[in-house]
mmCIF file of C-alpha atoms in Angstrom:
data_model
loop_
_atom_site.group_PDB
_atom_site.id
_atom_site.type_symbol
_atom_site.label_atom_id
_atom_site.label_comp_id
_atom_site.label_asym_id
_atom_site.label_seq_id
_atom_site.Cartn_x
_atom_site.Cartn_y
_atom_site.Cartn_z
ATOM 1 C CA MET S 5 7.205 46.587 5.841
ATOM 2 C CA GLU S 6 4.389 45.190 8.013
ATOM 3 C CA PRO S 7 4.938 41.697 9.465
ATOM 4 C CA GLN S 8 3.261 38.902 7.516
ATOM 5 C CA GLY S 9 -0.175 37.906 8.717
ATOM 6 C CA THR S 10 -1.206 41.269 10.158
ATOM 7 C CA ILE S 11 -3.441 44.007 8.852
ATOM 8 C CA PRO S 12 -2.118 47.525 9.393
ATOM 9 C CA SER S 13 -4.100 49.416 12.043
ATOM 10 C CA ASP S 14 -4.838 52.197 9.556
ATOM 11 C CA ALA S 15 -6.306 49.843 6.904
ATOM 12 C CA GLN S 16 -9.675 50.896 5.511
ATOM 13 C CA ILE S 17 -12.411 49.023 3.679
ATOM 14 C CA ILE S 18 -13.900 51.333 1.087
ATOM 15 C CA ARG S 19 -16.902 50.263 -0.951
ATOM 16 C CA GLN S 20 -16.597 52.727 -3.816
ATOM 17 C CA LYS S 21 -15.929 52.167 -7.475
ATOM 18 C CA VAL S 22 -12.372 53.056 -8.461
ATOM 19 C CA ALA S 23 -11.997 55.337 -11.478
ATOM 20 C CA ALA S 24 -8.196 55.612 -11.527
ATOM 21 C CA ILE S 25 -5.054 54.835 -9.569
ATOM 22 C CA SER S 26 -2.120 57.235 -9.744
ATOM 23 C CA GLY S 27 1.474 57.310 -8.592
ATOM 24 C CA ASN S 28 5.017 57.083 -9.870
ATOM 25 C CA ASP S 29 6.876 54.070 -8.449
ATOM 26 C CA HIS S 30 3.971 52.972 -6.233
ATOM 27 C CA VAL S 31 0.306 53.698 -5.550
ATOM 28 C CA GLU S 32 -0.046 57.249 -4.262
ATOM 29 C CA LYS S 33 -3.692 58.135 -4.845
ATOM 30 C CA VAL S 34 -6.957 56.383 -5.646
ATOM 31 C CA LEU S 35 -9.605 58.359 -7.523
ATOM 32 C CA PHE S 36 -13.215 57.226 -7.171
ATOM 33 C CA GLU S 37 -16.063 57.479 -9.670
ATOM 34 C CA ASP S 38 -17.903 59.959 -7.422
ATOM 35 C CA GLY S 39 -15.001 62.417 -7.793
ATOM 36 C CA THR S 40 -13.493 61.888 -4.342
ATOM 37 C CA SER S 41 -9.952 60.626 -3.823
ATOM 38 C CA LEU S 42 -7.774 58.948 -1.210
ATOM 39 C CA ASP S 43 -4.042 59.472 -0.682
ATOM 40 C CA THR S 44 -2.518 56.067 0.111
ATOM 41 C CA ASN S 45 0.614 53.972 -0.316
ATOM 42 C CA GLY S 46 -1.103 50.619 -0.830
ATOM 43 C CA LEU S 47 -4.222 49.068 -2.269
ATOM 44 C CA PHE S 48 -5.990 45.720 -2.370
ATOM 45 C CA VAL S 49 -8.896 45.536 -4.798
ATOM 46 C CA ALA S 50 -11.825 43.136 -4.459
ATOM 47 C CA TYR S 51 -13.521 43.221 -7.831
ATOM 48 C CA GLY S 52 -16.563 41.098 -6.970
ATOM 49 C CA VAL S 53 -17.809 37.987 -8.685
ATOM 50 C CA ALA S 54 -18.073 39.267 -12.254
ATOM 51 C CA GLY S 55 -16.047 37.453 -14.876
ATOM 52 C CA SER S 56 -12.349 38.123 -14.597
ATOM 53 C CA SER S 57 -11.588 37.978 -18.305
ATOM 54 C CA ASP S 58 -12.845 41.484 -19.208
ATOM 55 C CA PHE S 59 -11.004 43.046 -16.285
ATOM 56 C CA ALA S 60 -7.846 41.082 -17.110
ATOM 57 C CA ARG S 61 -7.944 42.181 -20.746
ATOM 58 C CA LYS S 62 -8.302 45.837 -19.698
ATOM 59 C CA LEU S 63 -5.139 45.428 -17.632
ATOM 60 C CA GLY S 64 -3.262 43.880 -20.571
ATOM 61 C CA ILE S 65 -2.938 40.432 -19.012
ATOM 62 C CA ALA S 66 -2.221 37.616 -21.490
ATOM 63 C CA MET S 67 -5.251 35.358 -21.935
ATOM 64 C CA GLN S 68 -6.007 32.067 -23.649
ATOM 65 C CA ASN S 69 -9.568 30.733 -23.976
ATOM 66 C CA ASN S 70 -10.803 33.395 -21.506
ATOM 67 C CA LYS S 71 -8.340 32.201 -18.862
ATOM 68 C CA ILE S 72 -5.382 34.134 -17.468
ATOM 69 C CA ILE S 73 -2.046 32.658 -18.519
ATOM 70 C CA VAL S 74 0.296 32.083 -15.556
ATOM 71 C CA ASP S 75 3.592 30.309 -14.985
ATOM 72 C CA GLN S 76 4.377 27.835 -12.178
ATOM 73 C CA ALA S 77 4.696 30.726 -9.716
ATOM 74 C CA MET S 78 1.198 31.925 -10.743
ATOM 75 C CA ALA S 79 2.804 35.036 -12.282
ATOM 76 C CA THR S 80 1.093 36.731 -15.213
ATOM 77 C CA ASN S 81 2.851 38.537 -18.047
ATOM 78 C CA LEU S 82 2.661 41.767 -16.018
ATOM 79 C CA PRO S 83 5.489 42.107 -13.474
ATOM 80 C CA GLY S 84 4.223 41.841 -9.903
ATOM 81 C CA LEU S 85 0.748 40.625 -10.865
ATOM 82 C CA PHE S 86 -0.255 37.099 -9.891
ATOM 83 C CA ALA S 87 -3.476 35.162 -10.511
ATOM 84 C CA ALA S 88 -4.999 32.076 -8.930
ATOM 85 C CA GLY S 89 -8.102 29.911 -8.850
ATOM 86 C CA ASP S 90 -10.861 29.621 -11.425
ATOM 87 C CA CYS S 91 -9.580 32.545 -13.538
ATOM 88 C CA VAL S 92 -6.480 30.537 -14.525
ATOM 89 C CA GLY S 93 -8.414 27.441 -15.619
ATOM 90 C CA GLY S 94 -7.926 23.804 -14.823
ATOM 91 C CA ILE S 95 -10.229 21.827 -12.595
ATOM 92 C CA TYR S 96 -12.704 23.930 -10.631
ATOM 93 C CA GLN S 97 -12.130 22.650 -7.117
ATOM 94 C CA ILE S 98 -11.587 24.448 -3.843
ATOM 95 C CA ALA S 99 -8.410 22.468 -3.160
ATOM 96 C CA LYS S 100 -6.857 23.681 -6.428
ATOM 97 C CA ALA S 101 -7.896 27.277 -5.763
ATOM 98 C CA VAL S 102 -6.401 27.140 -2.259
ATOM 99 C CA ASN S 103 -3.144 25.737 -3.628
ATOM 100 C CA ASP S 104 -3.009 28.307 -6.438
ATOM 101 C CA GLY S 105 -3.687 31.097 -3.950
ATOM 102 C CA SER S 106 -0.942 29.884 -1.639
ATOM 103 C CA VAL S 107 1.583 29.711 -4.482
ATOM 104 C CA ALA S 108 0.512 33.141 -5.786
ATOM 105 C CA GLY S 109 0.743 34.660 -2.306
ATOM 106 C CA MET S 110 4.228 33.310 -1.671
ATOM 107 C CA SER S 111 5.332 34.430 -5.141
ATOM 108 C CA ALA S 112 3.944 37.922 -4.550
ATOM 109 C CA SER S 113 5.756 38.070 -1.206
ATOM 110 C CA ARG S 114 9.059 37.113 -2.857
ATOM 111 C CA TYR S 115 8.463 39.710 -5.587
ATOM 112 C CA VAL S 116 7.841 42.507 -3.066
ATOM 113 C CA ARG S 117 10.827 41.519 -0.936
ATOM 114 C CA LYS S 118 13.105 41.712 -3.990
ATOM 115 C CA LEU S 119 11.821 45.230 -4.652
ATOM 116 C CA SER S 120 12.539 46.213 -1.048
ATOM 117 C CA VAL S 121 16.125 44.933 -1.281
ATOM 118 C CA ILE S 122 16.818 46.846 -4.490
ATOM 119 C CA LYS S 123 15.744 50.232 -3.089
#
């Protein structure tokens, strides 16, 4: 596992639309809409500024009033998926979004560490 706060030296920024993600226990390949693919063992998706509710519904995330439902750890109903900021509702302020993001990030870190211990 990479140390916290660093970006792996082999990280890539790819500005293509993703068609599919495949793998068994983890991400193994990303297929793009143009027919190309990338073998990888990790992925961070930036979906842009479009509304999150349609994307969330496609993933099967529980929603209420077009907002993603999360618990106190910012966890959604899908294991290992966390949400933060405007997409979870509440007051629309930067301070809240920063707090939500911090909680979600720490929760995601704990989730991944538990997976690493099990294997």
